[in-house]
PDB file of C-alpha atoms and ligand atoms in Angstrom:
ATOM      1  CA  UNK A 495     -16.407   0.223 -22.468  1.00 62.00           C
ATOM      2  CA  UNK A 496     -17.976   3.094 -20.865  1.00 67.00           C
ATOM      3  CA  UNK A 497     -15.822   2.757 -17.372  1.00 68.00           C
ATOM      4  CA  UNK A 498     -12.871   2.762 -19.370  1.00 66.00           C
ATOM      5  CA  UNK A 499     -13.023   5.612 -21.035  1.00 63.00           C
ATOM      6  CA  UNK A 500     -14.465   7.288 -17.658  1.00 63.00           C
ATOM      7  CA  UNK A 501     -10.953   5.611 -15.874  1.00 58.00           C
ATOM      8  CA  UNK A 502      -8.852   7.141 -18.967  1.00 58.00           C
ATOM      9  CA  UNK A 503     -10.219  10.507 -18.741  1.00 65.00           C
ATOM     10  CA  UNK A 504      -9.473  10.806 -14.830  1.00 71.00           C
ATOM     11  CA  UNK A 505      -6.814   9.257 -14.829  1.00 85.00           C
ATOM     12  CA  UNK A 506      -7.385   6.362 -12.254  1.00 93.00           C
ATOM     13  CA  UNK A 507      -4.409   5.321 -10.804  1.00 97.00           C
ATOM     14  CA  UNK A 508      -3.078   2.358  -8.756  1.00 98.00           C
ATOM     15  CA  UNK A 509      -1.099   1.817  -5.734  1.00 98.00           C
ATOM     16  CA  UNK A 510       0.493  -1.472  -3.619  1.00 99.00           C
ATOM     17  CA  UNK A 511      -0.662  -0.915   0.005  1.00 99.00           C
ATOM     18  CA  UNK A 512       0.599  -3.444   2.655  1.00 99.00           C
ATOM     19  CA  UNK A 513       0.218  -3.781   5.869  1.00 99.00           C
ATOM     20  CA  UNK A 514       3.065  -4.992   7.568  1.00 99.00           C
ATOM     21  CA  UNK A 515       4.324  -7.715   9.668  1.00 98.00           C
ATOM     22  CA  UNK A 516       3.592  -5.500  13.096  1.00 98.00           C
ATOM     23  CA  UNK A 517       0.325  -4.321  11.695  1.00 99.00           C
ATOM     24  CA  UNK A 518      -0.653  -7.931  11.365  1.00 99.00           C
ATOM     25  CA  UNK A 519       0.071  -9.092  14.616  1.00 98.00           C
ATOM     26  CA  UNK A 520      -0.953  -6.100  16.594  1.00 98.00           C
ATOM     27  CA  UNK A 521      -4.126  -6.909  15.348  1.00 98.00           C
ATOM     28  CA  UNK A 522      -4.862  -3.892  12.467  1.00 98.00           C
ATOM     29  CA  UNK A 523      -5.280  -5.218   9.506  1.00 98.00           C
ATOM     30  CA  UNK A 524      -9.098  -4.361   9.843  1.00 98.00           C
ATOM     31  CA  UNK A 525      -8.536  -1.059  10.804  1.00 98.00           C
ATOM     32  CA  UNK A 526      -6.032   0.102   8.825  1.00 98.00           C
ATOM     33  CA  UNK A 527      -8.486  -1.093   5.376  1.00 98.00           C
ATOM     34  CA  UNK A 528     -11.110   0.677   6.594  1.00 98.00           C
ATOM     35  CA  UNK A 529      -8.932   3.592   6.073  1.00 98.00           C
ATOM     36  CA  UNK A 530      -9.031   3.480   2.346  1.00 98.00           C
ATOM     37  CA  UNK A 531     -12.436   2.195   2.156  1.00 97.00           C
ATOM     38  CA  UNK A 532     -14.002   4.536   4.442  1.00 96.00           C
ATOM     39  CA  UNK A 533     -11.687   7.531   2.057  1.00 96.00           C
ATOM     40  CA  UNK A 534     -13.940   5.972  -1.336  1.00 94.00           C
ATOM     41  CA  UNK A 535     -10.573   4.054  -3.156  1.00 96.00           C
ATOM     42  CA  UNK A 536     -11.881   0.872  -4.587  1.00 96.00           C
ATOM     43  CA  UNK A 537     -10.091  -2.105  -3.488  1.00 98.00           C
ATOM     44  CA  UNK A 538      -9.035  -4.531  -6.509  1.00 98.00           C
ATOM     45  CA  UNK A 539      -6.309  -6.852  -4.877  1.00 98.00           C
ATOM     46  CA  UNK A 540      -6.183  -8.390  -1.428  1.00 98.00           C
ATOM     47  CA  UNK A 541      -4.342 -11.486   0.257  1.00 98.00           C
ATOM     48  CA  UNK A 542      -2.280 -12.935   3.293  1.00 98.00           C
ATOM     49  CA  UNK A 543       1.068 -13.392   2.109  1.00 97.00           C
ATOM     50  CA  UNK A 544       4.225 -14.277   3.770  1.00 97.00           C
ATOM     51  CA  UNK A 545       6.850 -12.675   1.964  1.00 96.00           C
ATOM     52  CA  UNK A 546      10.092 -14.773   0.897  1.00 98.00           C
ATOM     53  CA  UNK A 547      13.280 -12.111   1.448  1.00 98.00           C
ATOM     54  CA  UNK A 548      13.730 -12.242  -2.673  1.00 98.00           C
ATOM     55  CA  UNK A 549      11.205 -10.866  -2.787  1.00 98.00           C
ATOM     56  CA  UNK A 550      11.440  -7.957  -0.227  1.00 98.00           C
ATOM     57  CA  UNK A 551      14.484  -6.954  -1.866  1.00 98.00           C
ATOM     58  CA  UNK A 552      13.126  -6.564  -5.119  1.00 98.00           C
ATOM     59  CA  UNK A 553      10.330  -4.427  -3.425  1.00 98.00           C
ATOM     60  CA  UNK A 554      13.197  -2.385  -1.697  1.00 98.00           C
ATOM     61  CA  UNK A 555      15.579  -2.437  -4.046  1.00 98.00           C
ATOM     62  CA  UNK A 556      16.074   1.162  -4.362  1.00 98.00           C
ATOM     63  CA  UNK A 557      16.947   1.306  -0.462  1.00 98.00           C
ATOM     64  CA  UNK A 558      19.608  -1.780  -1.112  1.00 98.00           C
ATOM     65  CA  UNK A 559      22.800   0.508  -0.427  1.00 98.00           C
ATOM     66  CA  UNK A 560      20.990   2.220   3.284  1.00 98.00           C
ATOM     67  CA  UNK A 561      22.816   0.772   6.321  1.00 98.00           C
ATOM     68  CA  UNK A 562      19.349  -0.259   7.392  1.00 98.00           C
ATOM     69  CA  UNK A 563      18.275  -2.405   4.582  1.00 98.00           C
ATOM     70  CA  UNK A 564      19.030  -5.533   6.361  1.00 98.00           C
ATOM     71  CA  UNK A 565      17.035  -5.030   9.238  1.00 98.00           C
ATOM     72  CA  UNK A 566      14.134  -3.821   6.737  1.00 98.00           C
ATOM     73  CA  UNK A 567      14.415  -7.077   4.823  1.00 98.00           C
ATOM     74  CA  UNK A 568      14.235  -8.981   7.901  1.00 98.00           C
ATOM     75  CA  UNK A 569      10.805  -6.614   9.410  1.00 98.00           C
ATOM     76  CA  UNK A 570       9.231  -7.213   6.207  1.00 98.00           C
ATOM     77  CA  UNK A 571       9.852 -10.811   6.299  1.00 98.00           C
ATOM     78  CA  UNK A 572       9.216 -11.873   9.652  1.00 98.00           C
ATOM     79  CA  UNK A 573       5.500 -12.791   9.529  1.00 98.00           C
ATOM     80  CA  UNK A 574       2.706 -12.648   6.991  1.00 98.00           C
ATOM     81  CA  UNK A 575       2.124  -9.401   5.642  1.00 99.00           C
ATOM     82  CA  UNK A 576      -1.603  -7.836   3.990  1.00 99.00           C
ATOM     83  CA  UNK A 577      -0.989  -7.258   0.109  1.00 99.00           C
ATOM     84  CA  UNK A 578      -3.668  -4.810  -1.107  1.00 99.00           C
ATOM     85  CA  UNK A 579      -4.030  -3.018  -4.410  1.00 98.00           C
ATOM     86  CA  UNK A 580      -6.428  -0.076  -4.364  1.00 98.00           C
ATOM     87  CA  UNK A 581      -7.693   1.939  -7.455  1.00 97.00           C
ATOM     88  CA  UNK A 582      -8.997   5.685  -7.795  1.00 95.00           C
ATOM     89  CA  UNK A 583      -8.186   9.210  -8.913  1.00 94.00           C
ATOM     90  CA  UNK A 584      -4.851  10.804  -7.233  1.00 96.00           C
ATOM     91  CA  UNK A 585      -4.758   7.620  -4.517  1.00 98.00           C
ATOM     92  CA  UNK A 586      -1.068   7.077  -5.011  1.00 98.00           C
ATOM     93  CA  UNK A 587      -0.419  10.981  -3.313  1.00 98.00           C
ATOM     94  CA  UNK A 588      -3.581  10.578  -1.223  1.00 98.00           C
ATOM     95  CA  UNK A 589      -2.834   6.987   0.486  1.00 98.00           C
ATOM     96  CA  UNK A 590       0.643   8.732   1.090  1.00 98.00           C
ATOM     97  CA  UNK A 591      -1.357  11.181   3.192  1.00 98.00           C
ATOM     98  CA  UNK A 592      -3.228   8.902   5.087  1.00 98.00           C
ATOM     99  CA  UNK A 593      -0.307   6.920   6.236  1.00 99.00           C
ATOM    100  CA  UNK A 594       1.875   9.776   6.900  1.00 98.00           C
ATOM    101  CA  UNK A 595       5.149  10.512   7.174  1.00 98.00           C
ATOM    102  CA  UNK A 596       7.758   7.724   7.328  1.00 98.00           C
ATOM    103  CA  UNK A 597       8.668   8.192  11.080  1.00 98.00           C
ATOM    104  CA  UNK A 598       5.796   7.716  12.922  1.00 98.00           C
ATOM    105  CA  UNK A 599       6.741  10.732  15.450  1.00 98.00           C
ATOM    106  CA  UNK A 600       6.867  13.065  12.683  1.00 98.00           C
ATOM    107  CA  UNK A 601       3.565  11.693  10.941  1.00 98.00           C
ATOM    108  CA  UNK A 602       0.418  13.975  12.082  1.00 98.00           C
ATOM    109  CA  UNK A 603      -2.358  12.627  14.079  1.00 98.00           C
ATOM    110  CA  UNK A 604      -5.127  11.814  12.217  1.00 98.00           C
ATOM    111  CA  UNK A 605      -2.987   9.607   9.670  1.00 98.00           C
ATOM    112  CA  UNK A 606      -2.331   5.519  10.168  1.00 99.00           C
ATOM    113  CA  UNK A 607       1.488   5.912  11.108  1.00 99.00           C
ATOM    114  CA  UNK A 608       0.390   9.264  13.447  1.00 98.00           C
ATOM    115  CA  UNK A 609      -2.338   7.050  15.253  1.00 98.00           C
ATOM    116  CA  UNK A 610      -1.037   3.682  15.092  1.00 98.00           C
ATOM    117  CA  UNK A 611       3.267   3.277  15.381  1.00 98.00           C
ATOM    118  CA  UNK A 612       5.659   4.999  17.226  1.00 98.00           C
ATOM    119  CA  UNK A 613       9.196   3.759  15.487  1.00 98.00           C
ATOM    120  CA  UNK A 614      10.140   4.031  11.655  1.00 98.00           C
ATOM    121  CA  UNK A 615      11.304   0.257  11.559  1.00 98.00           C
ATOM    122  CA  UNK A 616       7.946  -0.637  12.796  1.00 98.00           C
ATOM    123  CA  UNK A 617       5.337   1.778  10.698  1.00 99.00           C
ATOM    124  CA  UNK A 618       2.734  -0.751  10.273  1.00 98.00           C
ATOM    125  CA  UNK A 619       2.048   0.285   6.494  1.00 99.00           C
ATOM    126  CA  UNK A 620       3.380   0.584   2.910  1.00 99.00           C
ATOM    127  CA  UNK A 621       2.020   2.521   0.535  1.00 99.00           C
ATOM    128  CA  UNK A 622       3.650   3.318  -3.218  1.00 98.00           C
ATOM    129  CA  UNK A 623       5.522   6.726  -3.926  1.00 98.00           C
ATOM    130  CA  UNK A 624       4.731   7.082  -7.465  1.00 98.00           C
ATOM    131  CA  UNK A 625       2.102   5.426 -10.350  1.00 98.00           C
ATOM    132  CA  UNK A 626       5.273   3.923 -11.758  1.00 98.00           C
ATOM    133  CA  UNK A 627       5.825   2.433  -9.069  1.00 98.00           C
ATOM    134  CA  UNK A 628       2.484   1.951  -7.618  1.00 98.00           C
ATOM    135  CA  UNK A 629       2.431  -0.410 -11.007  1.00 98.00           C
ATOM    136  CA  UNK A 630       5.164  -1.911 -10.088  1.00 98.00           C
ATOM    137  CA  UNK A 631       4.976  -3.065  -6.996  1.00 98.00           C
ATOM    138  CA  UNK A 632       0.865  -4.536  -8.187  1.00 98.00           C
ATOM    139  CA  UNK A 633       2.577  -6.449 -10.747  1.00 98.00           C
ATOM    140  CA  UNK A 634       5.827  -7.349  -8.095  1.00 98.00           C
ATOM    141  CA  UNK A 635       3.452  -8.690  -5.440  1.00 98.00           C
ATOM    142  CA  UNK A 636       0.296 -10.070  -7.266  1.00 98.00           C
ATOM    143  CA  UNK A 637      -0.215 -12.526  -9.951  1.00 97.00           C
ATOM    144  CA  UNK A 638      -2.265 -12.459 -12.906  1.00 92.00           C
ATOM    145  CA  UNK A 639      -5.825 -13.153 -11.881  1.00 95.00           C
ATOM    146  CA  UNK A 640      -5.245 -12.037  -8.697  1.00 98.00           C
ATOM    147  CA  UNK A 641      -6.193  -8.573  -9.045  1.00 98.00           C
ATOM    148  CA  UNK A 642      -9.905  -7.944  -9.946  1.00 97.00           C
ATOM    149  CA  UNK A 643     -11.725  -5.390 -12.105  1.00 95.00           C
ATOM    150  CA  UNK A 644     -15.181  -4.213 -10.907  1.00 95.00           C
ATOM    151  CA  UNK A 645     -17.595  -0.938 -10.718  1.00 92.00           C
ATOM    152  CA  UNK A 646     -18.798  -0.184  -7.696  1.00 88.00           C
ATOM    153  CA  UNK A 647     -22.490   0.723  -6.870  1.00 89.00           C
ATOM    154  CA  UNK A 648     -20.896   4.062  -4.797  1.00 86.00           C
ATOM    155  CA  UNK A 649     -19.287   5.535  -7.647  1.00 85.00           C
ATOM    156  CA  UNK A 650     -22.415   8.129  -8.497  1.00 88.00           C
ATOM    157  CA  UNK A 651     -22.321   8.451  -4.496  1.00 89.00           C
ATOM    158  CA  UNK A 652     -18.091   9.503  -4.457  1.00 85.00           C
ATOM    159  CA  UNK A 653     -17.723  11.584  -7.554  1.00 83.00           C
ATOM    160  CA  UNK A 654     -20.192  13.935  -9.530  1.00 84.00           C
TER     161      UNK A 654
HETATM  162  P1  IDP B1374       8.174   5.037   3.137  1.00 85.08           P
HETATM  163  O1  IDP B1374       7.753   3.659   3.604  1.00 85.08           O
HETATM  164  O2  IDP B1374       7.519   6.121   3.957  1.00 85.08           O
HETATM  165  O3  IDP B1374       8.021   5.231   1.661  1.00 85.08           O
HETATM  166  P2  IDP B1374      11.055   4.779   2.650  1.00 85.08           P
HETATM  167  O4  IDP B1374      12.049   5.870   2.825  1.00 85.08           O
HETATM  168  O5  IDP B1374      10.692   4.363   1.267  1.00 85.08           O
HETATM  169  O6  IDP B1374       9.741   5.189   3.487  1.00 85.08           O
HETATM  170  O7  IDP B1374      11.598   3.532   3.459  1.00 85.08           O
HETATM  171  C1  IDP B1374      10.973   2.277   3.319  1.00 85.08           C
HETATM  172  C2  IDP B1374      10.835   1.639   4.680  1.00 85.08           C
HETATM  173  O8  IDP B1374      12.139   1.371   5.206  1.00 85.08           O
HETATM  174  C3  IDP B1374      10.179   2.514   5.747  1.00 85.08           C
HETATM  175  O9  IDP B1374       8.763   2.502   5.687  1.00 85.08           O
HETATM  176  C4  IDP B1374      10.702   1.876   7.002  1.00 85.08           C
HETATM  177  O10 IDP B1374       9.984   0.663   7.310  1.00 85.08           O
HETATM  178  C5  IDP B1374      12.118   1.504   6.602  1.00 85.08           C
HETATM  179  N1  IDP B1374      13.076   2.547   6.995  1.00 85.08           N
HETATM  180  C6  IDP B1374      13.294   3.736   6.401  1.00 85.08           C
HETATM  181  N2  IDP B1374      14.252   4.452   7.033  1.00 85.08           N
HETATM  182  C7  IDP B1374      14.644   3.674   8.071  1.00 85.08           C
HETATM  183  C8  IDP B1374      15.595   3.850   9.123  1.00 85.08           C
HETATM  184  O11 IDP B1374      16.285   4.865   9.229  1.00 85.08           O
HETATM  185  N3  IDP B1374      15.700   2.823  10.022  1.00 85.08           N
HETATM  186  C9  IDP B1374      14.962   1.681   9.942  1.00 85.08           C
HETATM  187  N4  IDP B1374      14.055   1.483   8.962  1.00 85.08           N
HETATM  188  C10 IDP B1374      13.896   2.460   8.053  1.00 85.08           C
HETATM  189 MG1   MG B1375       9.026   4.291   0.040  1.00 85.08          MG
END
């Protein structure tokens, strides 16, 4: 009872994170968690999933008229991507921030995209844009059961 209200209050929010089909192979799916661990989100979803391209256009379906939305459908599904769903207060804006801007030249050192990719179709990462949408994508990419509710010890440790 007691978390829940706590959650309501502060509005916890959730976002989809995935790590991509380049991340995966280039060997950063282990560095790019500890991202959002090390930051104090609580992770509450997590799998290796290979993504069927109905599925990746459902994700992207709001990029569906962009001359590049082929060649994103075909990235996303061209090996097993890492489906994540973290938890916490403002993470939708502040996972945005630690993956950085879109094109990985323009995203700032310091952030996943500014450390780890050099090309926009190959930016290692997703991350949500919006709690609508950071909903969304949870409920697009994980299936009931999938996604699990616990308190961590930390949570004195993180927040006053
Ligand atoms: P975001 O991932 O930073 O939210 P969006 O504009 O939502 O960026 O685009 C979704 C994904 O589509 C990008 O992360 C990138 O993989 C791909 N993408 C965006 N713009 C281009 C482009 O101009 N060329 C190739 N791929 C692109
Ligand atoms: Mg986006």
């Amino acid at each position: 009872f007691l978390p829940h209200l706590v959650a309501a209050l502060e509005e916890v929010e959730e976002t989809y994170i995935m790590v991509k089909p380049d991340g995966v192979q280039r060997g950063l799916v282990g560095e790019i968690i500890s991202r959002f661990e090390k930051k104090g989100f609580k992770l509450t979803g997590l799998k290796l999933f290979k993504c069927p391209k109905e599925l990746a256009e459902e994700h992207y379906k709001d990029l569906k008229a962009k001359p590049f939305f082929p060649v994103l459908i075909e990235y996303i599904t061209s090996g097993p991507v890492v489906c994540m769903a973290w938890e916490g207060v403002g993470v939708v804006a502040s996972a945005r921030k630690l993956i950085g801007s879109t094109n990985p030249l323009q995203a700032e050192p310091g952030t996943i995209r500014g450390d780890l990719a050099v090309q926009t179709g190959r930016n290692v990462v997703h991350g949500s844009d919006s709690p609508e949408n950071g909903k969304r994508e949870i409920a697009l990419w994980f299936k009931e059961g999938e996604i699990v509710q616990w308190t961590s010890a930390l949570v004195s440790w993180l927040r006053e």
